[in-house]
JSON list of C-alpha atoms in Angstrom, two decimals:
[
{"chain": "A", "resi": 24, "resn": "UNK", "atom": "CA", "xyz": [-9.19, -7.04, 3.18]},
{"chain": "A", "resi": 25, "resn": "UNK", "atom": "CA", "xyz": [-8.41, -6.28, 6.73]},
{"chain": "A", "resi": 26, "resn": "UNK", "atom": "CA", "xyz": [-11.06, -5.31, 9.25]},
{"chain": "A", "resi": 27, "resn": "UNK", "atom": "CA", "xyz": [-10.76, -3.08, 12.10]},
{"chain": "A", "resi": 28, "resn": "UNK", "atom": "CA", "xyz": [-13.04, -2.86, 15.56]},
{"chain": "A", "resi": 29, "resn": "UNK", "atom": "CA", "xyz": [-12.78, -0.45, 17.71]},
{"chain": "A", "resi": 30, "resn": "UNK", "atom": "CA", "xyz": [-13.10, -1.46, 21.43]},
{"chain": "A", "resi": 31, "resn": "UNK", "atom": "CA", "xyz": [-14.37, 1.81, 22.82]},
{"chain": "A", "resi": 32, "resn": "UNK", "atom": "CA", "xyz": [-17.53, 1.88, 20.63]},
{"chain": "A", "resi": 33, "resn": "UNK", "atom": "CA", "xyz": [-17.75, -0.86, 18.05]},
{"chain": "A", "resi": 34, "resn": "UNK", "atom": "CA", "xyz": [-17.68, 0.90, 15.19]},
{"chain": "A", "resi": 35, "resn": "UNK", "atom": "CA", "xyz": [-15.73, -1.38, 11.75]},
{"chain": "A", "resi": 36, "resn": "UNK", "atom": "CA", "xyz": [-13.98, -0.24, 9.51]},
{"chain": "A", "resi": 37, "resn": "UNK", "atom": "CA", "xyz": [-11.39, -1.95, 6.33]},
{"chain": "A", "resi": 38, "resn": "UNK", "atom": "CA", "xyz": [-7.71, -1.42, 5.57]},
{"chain": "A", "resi": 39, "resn": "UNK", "atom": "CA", "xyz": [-7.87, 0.73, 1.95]},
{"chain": "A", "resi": 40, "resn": "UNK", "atom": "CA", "xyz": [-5.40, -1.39, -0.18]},
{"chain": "A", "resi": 41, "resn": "UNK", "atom": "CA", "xyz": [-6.14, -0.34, -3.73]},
{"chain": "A", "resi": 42, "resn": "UNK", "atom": "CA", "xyz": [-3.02, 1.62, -3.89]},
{"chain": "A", "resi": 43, "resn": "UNK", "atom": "CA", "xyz": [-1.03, -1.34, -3.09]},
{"chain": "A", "resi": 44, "resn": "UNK", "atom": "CA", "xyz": [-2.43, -3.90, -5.54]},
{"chain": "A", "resi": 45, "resn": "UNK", "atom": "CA", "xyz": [-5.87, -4.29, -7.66]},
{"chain": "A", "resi": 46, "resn": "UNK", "atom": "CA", "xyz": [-8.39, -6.17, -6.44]},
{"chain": "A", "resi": 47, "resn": "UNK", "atom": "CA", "xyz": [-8.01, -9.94, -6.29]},
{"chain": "A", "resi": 48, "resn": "UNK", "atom": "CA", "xyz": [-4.74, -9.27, -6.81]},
{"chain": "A", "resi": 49, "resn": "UNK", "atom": "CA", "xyz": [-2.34, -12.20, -5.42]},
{"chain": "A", "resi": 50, "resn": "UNK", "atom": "CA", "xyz": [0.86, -10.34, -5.51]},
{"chain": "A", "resi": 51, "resn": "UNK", "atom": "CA", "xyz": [1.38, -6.19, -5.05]},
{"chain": "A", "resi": 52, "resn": "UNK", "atom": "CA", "xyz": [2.27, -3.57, -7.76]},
{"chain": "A", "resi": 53, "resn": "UNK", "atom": "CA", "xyz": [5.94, -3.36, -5.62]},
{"chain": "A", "resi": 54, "resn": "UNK", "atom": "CA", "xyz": [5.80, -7.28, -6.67]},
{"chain": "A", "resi": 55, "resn": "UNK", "atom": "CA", "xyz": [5.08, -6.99, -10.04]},
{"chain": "A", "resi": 56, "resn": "UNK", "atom": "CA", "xyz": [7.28, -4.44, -10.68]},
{"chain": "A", "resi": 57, "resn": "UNK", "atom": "CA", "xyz": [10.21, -6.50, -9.17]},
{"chain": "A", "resi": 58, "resn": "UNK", "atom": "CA", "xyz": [9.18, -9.74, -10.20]},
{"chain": "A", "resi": 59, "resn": "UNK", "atom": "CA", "xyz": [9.68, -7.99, -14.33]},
{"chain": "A", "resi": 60, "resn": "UNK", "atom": "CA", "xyz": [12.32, -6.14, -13.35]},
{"chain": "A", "resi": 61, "resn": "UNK", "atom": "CA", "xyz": [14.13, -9.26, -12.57]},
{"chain": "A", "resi": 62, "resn": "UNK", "atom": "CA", "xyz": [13.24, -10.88, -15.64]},
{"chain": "A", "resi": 63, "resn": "UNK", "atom": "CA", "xyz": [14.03, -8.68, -17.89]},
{"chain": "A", "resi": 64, "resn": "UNK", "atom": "CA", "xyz": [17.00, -6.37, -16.41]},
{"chain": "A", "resi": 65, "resn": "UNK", "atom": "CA", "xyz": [18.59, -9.38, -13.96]},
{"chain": "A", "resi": 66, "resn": "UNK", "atom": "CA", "xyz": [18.05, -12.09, -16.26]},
{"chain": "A", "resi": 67, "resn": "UNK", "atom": "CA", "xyz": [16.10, -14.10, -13.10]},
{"chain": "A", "resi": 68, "resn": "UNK", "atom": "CA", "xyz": [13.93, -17.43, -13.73]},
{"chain": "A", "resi": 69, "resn": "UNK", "atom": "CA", "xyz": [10.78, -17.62, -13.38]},
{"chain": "A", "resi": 70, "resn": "UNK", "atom": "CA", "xyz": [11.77, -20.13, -11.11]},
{"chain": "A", "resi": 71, "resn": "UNK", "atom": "CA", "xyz": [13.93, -17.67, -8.90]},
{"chain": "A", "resi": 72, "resn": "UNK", "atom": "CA", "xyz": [11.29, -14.74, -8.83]},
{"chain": "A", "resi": 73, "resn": "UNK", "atom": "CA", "xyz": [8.65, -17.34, -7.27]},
{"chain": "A", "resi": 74, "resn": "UNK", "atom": "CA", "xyz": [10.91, -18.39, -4.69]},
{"chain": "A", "resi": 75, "resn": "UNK", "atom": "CA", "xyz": [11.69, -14.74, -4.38]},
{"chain": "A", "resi": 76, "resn": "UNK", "atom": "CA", "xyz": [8.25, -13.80, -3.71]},
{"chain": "A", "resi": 77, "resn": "UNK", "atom": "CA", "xyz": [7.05, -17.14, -1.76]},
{"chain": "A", "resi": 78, "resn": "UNK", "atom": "CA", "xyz": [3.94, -17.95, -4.78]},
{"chain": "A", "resi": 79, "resn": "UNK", "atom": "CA", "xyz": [3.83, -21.06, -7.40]},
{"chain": "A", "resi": 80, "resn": "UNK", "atom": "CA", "xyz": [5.92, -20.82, -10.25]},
{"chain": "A", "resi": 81, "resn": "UNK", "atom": "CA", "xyz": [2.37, -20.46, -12.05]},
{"chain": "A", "resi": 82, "resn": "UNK", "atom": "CA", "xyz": [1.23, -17.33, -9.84]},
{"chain": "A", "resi": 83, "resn": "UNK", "atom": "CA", "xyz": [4.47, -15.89, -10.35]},
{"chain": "A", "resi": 84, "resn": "UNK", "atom": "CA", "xyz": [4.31, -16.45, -14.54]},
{"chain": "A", "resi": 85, "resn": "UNK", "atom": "CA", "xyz": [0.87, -15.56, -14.87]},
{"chain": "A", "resi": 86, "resn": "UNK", "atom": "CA", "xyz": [1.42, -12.37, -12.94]},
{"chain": "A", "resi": 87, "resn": "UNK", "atom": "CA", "xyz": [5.26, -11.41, -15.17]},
{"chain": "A", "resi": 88, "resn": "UNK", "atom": "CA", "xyz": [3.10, -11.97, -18.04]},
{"chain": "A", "resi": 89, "resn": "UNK", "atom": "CA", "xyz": [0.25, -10.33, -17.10]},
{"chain": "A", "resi": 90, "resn": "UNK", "atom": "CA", "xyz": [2.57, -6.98, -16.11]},
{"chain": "A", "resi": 91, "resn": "UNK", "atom": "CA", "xyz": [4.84, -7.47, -18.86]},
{"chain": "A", "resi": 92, "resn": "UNK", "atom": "CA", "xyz": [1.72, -6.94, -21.40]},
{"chain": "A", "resi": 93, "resn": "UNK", "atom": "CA", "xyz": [0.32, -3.82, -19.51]},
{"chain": "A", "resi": 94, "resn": "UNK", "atom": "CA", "xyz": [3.96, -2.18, -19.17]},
{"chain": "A", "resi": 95, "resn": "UNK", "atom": "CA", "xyz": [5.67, -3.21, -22.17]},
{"chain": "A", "resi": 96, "resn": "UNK", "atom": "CA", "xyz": [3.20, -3.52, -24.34]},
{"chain": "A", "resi": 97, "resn": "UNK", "atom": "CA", "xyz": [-0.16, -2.14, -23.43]},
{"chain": "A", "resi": 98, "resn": "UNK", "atom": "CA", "xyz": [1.13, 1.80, -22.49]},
{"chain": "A", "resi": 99, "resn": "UNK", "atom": "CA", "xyz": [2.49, 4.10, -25.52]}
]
């Protein structure tokens, strides 16, 4: 998480980023999203959406998976 200090008085203060991923998240919901999407609409490797997103092919799996489950699955 990003910290912030201000130079006038000191005071700290950290970046809110729970709209852009959950915690201990390695890659973003945008990420996710287009990492499945290019799975299952494009027909992309596993292989290809790593490189795509600059992660091991293991991140990248684990993460499809992980997505794939909660969107596909997961949600009625």
């Amino acid at each position: 998480m990003r910290r912030y200090r201000c130079s006038g008085c000191g005071y700290v203060w950290r970046q809110d980023t729970t709209a852009a991923a959950e915690p201990r998240a390695k890659l973003s919901r945008r990420a996710l999203r287009w990492a499945l999407e290019g799975i299952v609409v494009q027909h992309l490797t596993v292989a290809r959406v790593a490189e795509g997103l600059g992660v091991a092919w293991d991140t990248a799996n684990d993460a499809v998976m992980a997505e794939g489950k909660r969107v596909l699955i997961d949600e009625e």
